[in-house]
Coordinates of C-alpha atoms and ligand atoms in Angstrom, one line a residue:
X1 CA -1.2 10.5 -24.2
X2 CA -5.3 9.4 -24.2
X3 CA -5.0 6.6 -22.0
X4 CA -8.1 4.1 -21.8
X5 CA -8.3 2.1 -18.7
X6 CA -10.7 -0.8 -18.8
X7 CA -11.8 -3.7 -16.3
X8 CA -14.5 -5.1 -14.3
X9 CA -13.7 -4.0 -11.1
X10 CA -11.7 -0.8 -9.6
X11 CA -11.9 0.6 -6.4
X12 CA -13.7 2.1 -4.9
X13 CA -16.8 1.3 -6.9
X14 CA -16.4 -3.0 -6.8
X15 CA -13.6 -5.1 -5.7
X16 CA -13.3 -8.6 -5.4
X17 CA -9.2 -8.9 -5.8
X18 CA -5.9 -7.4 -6.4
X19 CA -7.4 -6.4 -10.0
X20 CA -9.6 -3.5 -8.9
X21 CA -7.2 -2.1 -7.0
X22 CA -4.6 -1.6 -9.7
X23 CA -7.4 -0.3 -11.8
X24 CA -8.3 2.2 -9.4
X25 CA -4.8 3.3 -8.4
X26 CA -3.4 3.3 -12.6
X27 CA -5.4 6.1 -14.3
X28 CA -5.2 8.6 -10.5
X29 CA -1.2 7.7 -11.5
X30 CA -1.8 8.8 -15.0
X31 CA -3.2 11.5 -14.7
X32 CA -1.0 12.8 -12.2
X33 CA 1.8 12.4 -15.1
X34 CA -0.6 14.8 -17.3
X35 CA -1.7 12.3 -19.2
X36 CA -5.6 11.8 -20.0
X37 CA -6.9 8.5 -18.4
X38 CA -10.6 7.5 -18.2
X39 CA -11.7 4.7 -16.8
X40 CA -14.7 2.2 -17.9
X41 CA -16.0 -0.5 -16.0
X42 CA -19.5 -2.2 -15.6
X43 CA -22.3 -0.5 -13.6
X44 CA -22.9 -3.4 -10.8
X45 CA -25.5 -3.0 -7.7
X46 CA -22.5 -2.3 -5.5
X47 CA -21.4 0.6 -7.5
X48 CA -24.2 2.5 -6.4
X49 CA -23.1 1.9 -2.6
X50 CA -19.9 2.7 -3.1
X51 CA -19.9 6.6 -1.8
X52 CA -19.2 8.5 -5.1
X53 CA -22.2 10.3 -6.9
X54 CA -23.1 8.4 -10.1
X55 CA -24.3 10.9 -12.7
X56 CA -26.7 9.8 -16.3
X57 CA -24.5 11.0 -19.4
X58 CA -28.1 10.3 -21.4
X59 CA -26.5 8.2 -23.9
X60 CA -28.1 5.7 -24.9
X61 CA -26.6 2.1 -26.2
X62 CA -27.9 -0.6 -28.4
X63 CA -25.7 -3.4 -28.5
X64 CA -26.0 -6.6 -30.9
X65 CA -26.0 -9.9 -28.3
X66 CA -26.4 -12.7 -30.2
X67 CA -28.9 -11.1 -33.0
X68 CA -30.9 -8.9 -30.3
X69 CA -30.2 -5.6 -29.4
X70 CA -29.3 -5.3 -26.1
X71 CA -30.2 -1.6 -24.6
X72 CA -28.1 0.3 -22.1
X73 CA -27.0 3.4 -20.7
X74 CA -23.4 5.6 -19.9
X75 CA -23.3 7.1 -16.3
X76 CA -20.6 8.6 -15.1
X77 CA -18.7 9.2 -12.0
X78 CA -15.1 11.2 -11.1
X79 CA -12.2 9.0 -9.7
X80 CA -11.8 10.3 -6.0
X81 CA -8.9 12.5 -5.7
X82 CA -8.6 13.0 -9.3
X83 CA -9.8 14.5 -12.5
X84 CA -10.2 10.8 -14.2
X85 CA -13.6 10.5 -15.9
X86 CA -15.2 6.8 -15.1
X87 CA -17.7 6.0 -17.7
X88 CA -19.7 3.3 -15.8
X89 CA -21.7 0.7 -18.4
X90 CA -24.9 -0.1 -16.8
X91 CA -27.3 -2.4 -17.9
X92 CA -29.7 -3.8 -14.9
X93 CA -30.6 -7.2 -16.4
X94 CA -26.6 -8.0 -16.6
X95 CA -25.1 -6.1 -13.4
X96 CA -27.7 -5.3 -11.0
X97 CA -27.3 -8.1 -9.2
X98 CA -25.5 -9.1 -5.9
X99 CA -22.3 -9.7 -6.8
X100 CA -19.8 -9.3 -9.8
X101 CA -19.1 -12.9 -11.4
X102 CA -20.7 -15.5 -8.6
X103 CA -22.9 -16.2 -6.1
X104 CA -22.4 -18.9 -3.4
X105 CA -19.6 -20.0 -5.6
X106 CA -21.2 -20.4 -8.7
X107 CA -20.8 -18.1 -11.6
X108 CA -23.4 -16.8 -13.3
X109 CA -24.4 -19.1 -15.8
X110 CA -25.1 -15.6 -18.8
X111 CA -20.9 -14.8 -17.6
X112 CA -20.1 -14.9 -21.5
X113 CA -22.8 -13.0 -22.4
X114 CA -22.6 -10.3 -20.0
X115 CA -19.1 -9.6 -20.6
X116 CA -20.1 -9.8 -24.5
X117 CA -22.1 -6.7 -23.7
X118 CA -19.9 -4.8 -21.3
X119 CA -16.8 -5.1 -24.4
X120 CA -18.9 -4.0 -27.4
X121 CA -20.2 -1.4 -25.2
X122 CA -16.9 0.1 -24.3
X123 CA -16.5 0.5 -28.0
X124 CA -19.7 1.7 -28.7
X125 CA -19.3 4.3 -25.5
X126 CA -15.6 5.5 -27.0
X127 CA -18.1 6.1 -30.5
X128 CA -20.2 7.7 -28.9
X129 CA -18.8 9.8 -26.7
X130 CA -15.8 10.6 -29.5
X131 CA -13.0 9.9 -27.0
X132 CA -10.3 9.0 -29.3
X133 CA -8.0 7.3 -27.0
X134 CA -4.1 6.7 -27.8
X135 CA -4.3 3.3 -26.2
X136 CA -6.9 0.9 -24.6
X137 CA -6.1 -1.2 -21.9
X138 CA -7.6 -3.9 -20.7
X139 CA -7.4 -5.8 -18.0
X140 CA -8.1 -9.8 -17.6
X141 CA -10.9 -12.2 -19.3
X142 CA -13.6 -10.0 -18.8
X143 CA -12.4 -7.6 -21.5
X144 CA -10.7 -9.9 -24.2
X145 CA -13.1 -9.5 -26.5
X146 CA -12.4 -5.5 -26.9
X147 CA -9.5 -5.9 -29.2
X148 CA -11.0 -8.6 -31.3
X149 CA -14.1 -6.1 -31.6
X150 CA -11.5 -2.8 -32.6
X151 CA -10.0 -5.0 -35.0
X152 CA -13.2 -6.8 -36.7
X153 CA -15.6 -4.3 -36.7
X154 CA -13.9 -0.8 -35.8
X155 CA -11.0 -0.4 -37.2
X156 CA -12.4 1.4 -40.0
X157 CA -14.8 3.8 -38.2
X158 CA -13.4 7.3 -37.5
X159 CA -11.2 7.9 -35.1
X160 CA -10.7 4.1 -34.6
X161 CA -7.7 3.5 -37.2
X162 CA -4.8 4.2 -34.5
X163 CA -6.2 2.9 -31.2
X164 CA -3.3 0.6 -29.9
X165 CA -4.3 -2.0 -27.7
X166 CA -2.6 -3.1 -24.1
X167 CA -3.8 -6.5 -22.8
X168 CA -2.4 -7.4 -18.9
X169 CA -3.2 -10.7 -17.4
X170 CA -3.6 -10.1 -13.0
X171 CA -4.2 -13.9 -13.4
X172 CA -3.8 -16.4 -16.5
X173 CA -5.9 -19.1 -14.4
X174 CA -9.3 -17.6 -14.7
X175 CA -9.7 -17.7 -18.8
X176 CA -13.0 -16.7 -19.0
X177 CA -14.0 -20.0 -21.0
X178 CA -17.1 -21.1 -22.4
X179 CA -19.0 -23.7 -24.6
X180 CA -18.7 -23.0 -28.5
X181 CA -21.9 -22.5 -28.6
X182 CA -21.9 -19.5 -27.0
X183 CA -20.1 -18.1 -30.1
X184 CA -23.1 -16.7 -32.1
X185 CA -23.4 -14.9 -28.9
X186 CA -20.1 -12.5 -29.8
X187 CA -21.5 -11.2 -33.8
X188 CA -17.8 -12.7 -34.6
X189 CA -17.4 -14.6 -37.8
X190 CA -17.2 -18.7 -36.9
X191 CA -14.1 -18.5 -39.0
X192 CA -12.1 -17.1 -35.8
X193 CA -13.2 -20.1 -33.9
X194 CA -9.6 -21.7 -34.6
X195 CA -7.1 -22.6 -33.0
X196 CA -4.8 -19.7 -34.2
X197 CA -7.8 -16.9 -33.0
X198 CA -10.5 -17.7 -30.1
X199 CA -10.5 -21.3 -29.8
X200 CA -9.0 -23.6 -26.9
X201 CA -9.9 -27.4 -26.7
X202 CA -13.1 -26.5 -28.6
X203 CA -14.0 -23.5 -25.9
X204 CA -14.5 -19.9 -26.5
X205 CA -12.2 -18.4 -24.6
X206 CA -11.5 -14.5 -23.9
X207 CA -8.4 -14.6 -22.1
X208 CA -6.3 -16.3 -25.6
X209 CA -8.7 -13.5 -27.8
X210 CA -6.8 -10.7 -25.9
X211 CA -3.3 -12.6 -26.2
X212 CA -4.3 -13.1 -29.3
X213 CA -5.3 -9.8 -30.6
X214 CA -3.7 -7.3 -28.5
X215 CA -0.8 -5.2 -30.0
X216 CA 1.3 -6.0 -26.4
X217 CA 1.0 -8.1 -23.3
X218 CA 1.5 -7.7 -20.0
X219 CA 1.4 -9.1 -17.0
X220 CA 2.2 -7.9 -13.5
X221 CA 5.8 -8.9 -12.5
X222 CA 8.8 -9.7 -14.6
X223 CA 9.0 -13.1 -12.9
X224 CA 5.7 -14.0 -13.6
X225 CA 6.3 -12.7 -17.3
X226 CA 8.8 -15.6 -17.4
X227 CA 6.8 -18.4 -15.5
X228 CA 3.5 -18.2 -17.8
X229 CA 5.8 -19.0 -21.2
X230 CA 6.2 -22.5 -19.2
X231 CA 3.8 -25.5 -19.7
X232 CA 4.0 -25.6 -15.6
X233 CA 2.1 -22.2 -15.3
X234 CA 1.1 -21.5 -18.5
X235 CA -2.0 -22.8 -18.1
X236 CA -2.9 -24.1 -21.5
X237 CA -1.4 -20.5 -23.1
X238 CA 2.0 -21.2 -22.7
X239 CA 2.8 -21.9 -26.4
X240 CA 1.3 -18.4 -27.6
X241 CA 2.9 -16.4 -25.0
X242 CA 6.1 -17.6 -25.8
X243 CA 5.8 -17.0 -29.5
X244 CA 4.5 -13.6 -28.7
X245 CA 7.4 -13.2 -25.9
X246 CA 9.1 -9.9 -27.6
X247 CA 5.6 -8.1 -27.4
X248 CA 5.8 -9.4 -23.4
X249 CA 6.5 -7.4 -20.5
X250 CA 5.9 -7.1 -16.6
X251 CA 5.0 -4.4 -14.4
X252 CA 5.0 -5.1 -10.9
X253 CA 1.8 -3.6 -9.3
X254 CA 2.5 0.2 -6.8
X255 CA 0.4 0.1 -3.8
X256 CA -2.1 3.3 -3.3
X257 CA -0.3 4.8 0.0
X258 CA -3.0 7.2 0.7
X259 CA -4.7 3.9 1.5
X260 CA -2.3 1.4 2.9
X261 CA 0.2 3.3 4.7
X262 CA 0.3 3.1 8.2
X263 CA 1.1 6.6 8.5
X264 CA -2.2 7.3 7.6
X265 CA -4.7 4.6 8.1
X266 CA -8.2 5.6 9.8
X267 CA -9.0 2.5 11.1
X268 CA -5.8 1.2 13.1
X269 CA -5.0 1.9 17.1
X270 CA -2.1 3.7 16.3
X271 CA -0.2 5.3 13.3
X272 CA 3.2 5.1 12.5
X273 CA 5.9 5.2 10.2
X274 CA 9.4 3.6 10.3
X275 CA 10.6 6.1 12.7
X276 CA 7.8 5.0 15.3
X277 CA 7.6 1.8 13.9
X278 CA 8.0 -0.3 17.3
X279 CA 6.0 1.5 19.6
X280 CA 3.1 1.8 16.6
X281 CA 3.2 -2.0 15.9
X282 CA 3.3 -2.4 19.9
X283 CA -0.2 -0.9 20.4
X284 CA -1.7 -2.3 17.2
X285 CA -0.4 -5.6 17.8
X286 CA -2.1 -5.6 21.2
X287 CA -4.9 -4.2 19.6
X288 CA -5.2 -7.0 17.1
X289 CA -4.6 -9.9 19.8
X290 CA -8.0 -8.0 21.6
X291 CA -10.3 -8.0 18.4
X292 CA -9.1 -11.8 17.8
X293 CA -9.1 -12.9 21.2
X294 CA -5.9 -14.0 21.2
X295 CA -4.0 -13.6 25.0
X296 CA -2.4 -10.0 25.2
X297 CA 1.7 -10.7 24.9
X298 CA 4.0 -8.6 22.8
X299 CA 6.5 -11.2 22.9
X300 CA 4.9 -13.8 21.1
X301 CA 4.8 -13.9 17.3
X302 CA 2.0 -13.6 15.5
X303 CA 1.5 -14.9 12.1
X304 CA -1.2 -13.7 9.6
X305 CA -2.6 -14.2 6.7
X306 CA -4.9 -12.7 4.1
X307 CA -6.7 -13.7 1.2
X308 CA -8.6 -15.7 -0.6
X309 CA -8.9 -19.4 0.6
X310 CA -7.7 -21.1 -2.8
X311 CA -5.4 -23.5 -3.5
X312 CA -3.3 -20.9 -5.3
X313 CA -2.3 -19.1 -1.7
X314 CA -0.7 -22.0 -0.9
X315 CA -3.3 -24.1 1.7
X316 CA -2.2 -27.1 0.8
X317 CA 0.9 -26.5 2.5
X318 CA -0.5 -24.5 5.3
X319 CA -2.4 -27.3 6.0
X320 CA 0.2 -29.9 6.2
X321 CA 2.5 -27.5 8.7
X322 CA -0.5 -25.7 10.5
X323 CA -0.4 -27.8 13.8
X324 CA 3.2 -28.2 14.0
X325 CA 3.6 -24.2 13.8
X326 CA 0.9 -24.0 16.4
X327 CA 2.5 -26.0 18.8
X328 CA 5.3 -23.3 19.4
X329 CA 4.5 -20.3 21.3
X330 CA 3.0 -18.4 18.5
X331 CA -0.5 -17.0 17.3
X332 CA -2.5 -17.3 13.5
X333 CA -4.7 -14.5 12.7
X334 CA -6.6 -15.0 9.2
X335 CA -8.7 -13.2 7.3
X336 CA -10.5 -14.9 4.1
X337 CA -13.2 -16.6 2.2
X338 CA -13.4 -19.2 -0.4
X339 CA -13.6 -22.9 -0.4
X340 CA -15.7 -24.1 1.8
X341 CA -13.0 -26.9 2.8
X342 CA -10.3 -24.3 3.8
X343 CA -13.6 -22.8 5.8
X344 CA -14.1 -25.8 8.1
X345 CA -10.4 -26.8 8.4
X346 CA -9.6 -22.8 10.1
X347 CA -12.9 -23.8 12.3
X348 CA -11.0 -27.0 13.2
X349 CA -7.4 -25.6 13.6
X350 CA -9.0 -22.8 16.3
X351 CA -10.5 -25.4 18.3
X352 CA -7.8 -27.6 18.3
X353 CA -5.5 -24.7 19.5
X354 CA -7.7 -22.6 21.8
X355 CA -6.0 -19.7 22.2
X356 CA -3.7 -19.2 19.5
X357 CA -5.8 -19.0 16.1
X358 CA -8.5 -16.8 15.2
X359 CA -10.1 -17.2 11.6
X360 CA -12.1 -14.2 10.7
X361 CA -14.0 -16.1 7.9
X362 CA -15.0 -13.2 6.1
X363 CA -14.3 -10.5 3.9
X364 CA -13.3 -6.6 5.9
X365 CA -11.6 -4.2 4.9
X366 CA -11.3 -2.6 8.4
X367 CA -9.4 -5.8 9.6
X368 CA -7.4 -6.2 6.8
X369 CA -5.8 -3.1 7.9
X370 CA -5.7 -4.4 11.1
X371 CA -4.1 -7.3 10.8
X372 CA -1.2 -5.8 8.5
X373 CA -0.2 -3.1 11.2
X374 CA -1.2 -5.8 13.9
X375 CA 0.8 -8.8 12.5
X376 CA 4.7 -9.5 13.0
X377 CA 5.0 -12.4 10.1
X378 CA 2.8 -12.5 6.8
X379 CA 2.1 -15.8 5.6
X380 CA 2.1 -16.1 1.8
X381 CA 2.9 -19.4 0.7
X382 CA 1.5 -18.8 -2.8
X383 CA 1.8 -21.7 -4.9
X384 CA 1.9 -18.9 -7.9
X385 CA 1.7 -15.5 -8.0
X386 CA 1.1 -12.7 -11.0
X387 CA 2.4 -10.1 -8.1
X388 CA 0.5 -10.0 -4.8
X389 CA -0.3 -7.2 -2.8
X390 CA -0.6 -8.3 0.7
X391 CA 3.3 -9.1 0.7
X392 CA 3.7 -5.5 0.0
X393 CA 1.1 -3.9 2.4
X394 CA 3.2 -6.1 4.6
X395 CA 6.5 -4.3 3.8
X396 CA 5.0 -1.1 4.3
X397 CA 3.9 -1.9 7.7
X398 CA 6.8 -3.5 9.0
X399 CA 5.4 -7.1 9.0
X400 CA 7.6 -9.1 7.8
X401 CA 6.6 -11.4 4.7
X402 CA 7.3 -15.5 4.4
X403 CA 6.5 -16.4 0.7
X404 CA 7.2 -18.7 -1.8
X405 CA 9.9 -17.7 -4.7
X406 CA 7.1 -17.1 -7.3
X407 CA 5.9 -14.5 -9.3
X408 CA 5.6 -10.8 -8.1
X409 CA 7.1 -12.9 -4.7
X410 CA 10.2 -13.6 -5.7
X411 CA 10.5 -9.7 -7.7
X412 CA 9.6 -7.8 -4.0
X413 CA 10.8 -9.8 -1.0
X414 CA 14.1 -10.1 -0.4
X415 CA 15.6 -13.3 1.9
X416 CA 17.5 -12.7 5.1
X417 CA 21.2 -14.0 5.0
X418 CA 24.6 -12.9 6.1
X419 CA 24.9 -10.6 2.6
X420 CA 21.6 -9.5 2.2
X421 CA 21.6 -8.3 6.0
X422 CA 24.9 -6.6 5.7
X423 CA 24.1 -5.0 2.7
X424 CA 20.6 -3.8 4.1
X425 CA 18.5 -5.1 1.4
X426 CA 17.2 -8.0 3.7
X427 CA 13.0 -7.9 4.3
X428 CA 11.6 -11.4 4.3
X429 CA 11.8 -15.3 4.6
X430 CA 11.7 -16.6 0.8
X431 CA 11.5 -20.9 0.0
X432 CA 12.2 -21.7 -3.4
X433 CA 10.9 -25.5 -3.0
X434 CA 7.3 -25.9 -3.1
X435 CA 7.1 -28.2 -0.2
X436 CA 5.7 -28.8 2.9
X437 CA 9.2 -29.4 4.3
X438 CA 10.7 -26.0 3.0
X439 CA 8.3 -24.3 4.1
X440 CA 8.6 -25.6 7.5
X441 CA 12.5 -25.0 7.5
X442 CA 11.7 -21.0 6.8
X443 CA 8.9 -21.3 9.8
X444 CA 12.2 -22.5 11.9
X445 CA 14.5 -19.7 10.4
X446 CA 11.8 -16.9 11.0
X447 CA 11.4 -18.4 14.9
X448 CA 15.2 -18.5 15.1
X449 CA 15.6 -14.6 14.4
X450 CA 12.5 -14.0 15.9
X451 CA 14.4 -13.4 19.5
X452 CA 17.4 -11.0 18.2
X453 CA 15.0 -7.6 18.1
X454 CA 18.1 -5.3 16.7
X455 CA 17.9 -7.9 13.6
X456 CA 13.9 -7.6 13.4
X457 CA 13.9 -4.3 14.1
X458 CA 16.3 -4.0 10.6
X459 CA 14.1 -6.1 8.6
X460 CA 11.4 -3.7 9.2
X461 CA 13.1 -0.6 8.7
X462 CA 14.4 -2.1 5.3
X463 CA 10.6 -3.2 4.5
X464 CA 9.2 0.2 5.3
X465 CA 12.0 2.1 3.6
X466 CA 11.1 0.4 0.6
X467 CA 9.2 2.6 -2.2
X468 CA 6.4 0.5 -3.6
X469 CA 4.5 3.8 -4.7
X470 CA 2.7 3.7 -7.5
X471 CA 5.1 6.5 -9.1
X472 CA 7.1 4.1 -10.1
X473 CA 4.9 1.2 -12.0
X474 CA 3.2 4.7 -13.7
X475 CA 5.8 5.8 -15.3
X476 CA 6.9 2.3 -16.6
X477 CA 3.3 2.0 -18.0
X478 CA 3.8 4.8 -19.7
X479 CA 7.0 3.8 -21.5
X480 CA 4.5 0.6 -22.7
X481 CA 1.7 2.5 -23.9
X482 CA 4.7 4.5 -26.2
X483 CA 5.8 0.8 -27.5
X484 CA 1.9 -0.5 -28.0
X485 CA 2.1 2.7 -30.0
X486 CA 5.2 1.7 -32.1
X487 CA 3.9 -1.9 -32.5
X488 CA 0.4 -0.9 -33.5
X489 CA 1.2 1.6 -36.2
X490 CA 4.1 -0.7 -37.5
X491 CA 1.3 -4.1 -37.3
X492 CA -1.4 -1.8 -38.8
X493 CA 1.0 -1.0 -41.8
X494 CA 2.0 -4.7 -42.3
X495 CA -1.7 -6.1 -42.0
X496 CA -2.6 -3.8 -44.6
X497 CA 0.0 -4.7 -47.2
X498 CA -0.7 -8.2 -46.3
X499 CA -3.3 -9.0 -44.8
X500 CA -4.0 -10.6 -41.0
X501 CA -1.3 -13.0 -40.9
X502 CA -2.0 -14.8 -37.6
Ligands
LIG1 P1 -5.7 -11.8 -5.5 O1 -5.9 -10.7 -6.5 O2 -5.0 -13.0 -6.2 O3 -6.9 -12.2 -4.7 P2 -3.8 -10.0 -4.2 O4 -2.8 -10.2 -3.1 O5 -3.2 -9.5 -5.5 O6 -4.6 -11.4 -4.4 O7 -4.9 -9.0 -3.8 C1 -5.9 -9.3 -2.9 C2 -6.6 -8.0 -2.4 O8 -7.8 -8.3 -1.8 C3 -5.8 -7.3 -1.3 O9 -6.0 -5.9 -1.4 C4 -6.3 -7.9 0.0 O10 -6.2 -7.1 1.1 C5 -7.8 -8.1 -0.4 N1 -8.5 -9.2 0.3 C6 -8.5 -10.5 0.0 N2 -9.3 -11.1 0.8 C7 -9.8 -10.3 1.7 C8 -10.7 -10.3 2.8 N3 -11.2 -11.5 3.2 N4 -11.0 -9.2 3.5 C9 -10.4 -8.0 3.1 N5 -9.6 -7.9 2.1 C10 -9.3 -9.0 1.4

């Protein structure tokens, strides 16, 4: 198959989530299957720093914004460690900038029209450089305008008739949603500015377009398949991905092992893998306690966390247990930015315990590596959860995960009790209650085993043993793309003899 990845961020050109690194990791899995993947993605400032030579094709676009025409260019680039083309949209008035969507917390204010841009030039670039994919993917708001544009203004153009379209949510929160105004902006006819087609409460908004318009949906665990059909997490979209349920799935995200596999990491003290597992930890733990500051002890747990500071990861509840859990014999490592009140809170909670939290208020990739082969207990209260990543890095190291039963949480971390420990699938702490108070009783259970070592050592040998490749999550995308297939040649028929019925 001719496989089409596109998003706004991959690695290792742009990051800013769990987003880029699923679209990095995808099409290197695709093509590994012999299938052909190329990737697109926007040409920001960072791109240029991110180590991989960036090539002119020549071509030249012109794309309609609002009534102008906007003028850009291809580049193009090779996927490390693979033979995936990455066609890189670059336009310096729109993505030369510092960063991808926001500075100091505030989006760009031109977000819609940028991203207007970047999805009628990936249609423009598969024109023009006659790439005649099987099926395009995209990937969250940022792209949820590509299979309106296929269907309203392609469709017809050679080589456009059979394109199926793939539309997976990493998180149905951020909707990319914008005044109505901004609708002229798109070329689109006003009459899809209804509540059956683009509009939400009188917004444009590029997240339902993709639901909307796509042949299938995704999103990135089963469990979190289920949870966005509810009015609880369905953000506003629950009623139209319920009604478009059977054209539904989830995928739980692989992790790229090359990178996060402590086997392998450059930038730990010591490598291991589950065979080496205690002495490795041993060293990077004491390692970790150095860099942070933290007093040298390899009997005391240490508890970690990584992410973003947002509500989502659960703070709220972090918050309310943080001092309790800090009056046991334990350490807190974080790593994270975001909301300036989770900022000064982790200033506060170090000085109030000297000695036992360090908040690295930033954003590192060398000490997120760290801290995973460092840690003995990942924090990740998530309130909700498309699929995380960080409680699989976790696994992989042999730190062991706490979360909340949510999402790609509740599909990849399995709770410790008398049957899941005899039958060796036990690797974490799961709460199903999101509450202060549960969360609190799983703190007590984790520092109850926390002394028997044969039971920890188990619980990391079950983690690590775990296969969280990306194999896996390839070769189910690949069954999808056959069904987006299916459902766009058997749609396609149907619209014809009838007409879009939506
Ligand atoms: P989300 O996409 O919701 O932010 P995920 O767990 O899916 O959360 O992915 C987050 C990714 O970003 C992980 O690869 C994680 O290691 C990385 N990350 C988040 N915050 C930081 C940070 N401050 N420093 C380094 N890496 C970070």
């Amino acid at each position: 198959m001719n496989i089409i990845v596109v998003a706004s961020e991959a690695v290792p050109f742009a990051k800013t989530g769990g987003l880029a690194d699923v679209a990095g990791a995808l099409p290197r899995e695709l093509a590994k299957l012999g299938h052909t993947a190329t990737l697109i993605l926007p040409c920001y400032r960072r791109v240029s720093n991110a180590g991989v030579p960036i090539r002119p094709t020549g071509v030249a676009l012109r794309i309609p914004v609002g009534g102008r025409a906007v003028e850009g260019f291809i580049n193009e680039a090779d996927l490390p460690g693979s033979n995936v083309k990455v066609y890189l949209i670059d336009q310096p008035h729109y993505f030369d900038r510092p960063d991808l969507y926001q500075e100091k917390g505030r989006d760009y204010p031109d977000n819609c029209e940028r991203f207007v841009f970047f999805d009628r030039a990936v249609l423009e670039t598969i024109r023009l450089l006659k790439l005649r994919p099987d099926v395009l993917h995209c990937n969250d708001w940022q792209t949820g305008l590509i299979p309106v544009y296929l269907d309203e203004l392609y469709r017809r153009r050679e080589g456009f008739s059979a394109i199926g379209t793939l539309y997976t949510i990493h998180n149905l929160a951020y909707q990319g949603r914008f005044w109505h105004l901004d609708m002229p902006l798109t070329g689109l006819d006003w009459r899809l500015f209804n509540w059956r087609h683009l509009e939400f409460h009188n917004q444009l908004n590029f997240m339902k377009a993709g639901l909307v318009f796509a042949d299938m949906i995704s999103t990135v665990s089963p469990t979190y398949a289920q949870e966005i059909q509810t009015s609880a997490l369905g953000c506003g979209l629950d009623r139209l991905l319920h009604d478009r349920r059977d054209e539904l799935r989830g995928i739980v995200n692989g992790i790229d092992l090359d990178e996060w596999s402590p086997s392998n990491e450059p930038m730990i003290a010591k490598r291991y893998d589950a065979t080496t597992v205690r002495e490795g930890k041993a060293a990077c733990k004491a390692h970790l306690q150095r860099i942070a500051s933290l007093p040298e002890d390899p009997d005391i747990p240490l508890f970690a966390q990584i992410g973003r500071l947002d509500p989502q990861k659960g703070w709220d509840l972090l918050a309310e247990v943080a001092d309790d859990l800090l009056t046991r014999p334990v350490q807190l490592a974080v790593l994270g930015e975001g909301l300036p009140q989770y900022h000064d809170f982790l200033r506060h909670l170090a000085t109030q315990h000297p000695g036992k939290v360090r908040a690295f208020l930033e954003f590192s990739k060398p000490l997120a590596h760290q801290i995973e082969a460092g840690a003995d207990i990942f924090l990740m209260p998530s309130r909700y959860e498309p699929c995380g990543l960080n409680q699989l890095y976790s696994l992989v190291h042999g730190t062991i995960p706490l979360v909340h039963s949510t999402g790609g949480l509740a599909d990849t971390v399995v709770d410790t009790n008398s049957e899941t420990l005899a039958d060796g699938s036990a690797t974490g702490f799961v709460f199903h209650e999101y509450t202060a108070a549960a969360l609190r009783h799983t703190i007590d259970r984790v520092l109850g085993h926390w002394p028997d070592r044969a039971l920890w050592n188990r619980l990391m040998q079950n983690g690590m043993r775990s296969d969280w490749s990306w194999a896996h999550s390839a070769l189910s995308y690949v069954e999808l793309y056959g069904a987006v297939q299916q459902r766009a040649i058997a749609w396609r028929s149907h619209r014809t003899a009838v007409g879009r019925v939506l």
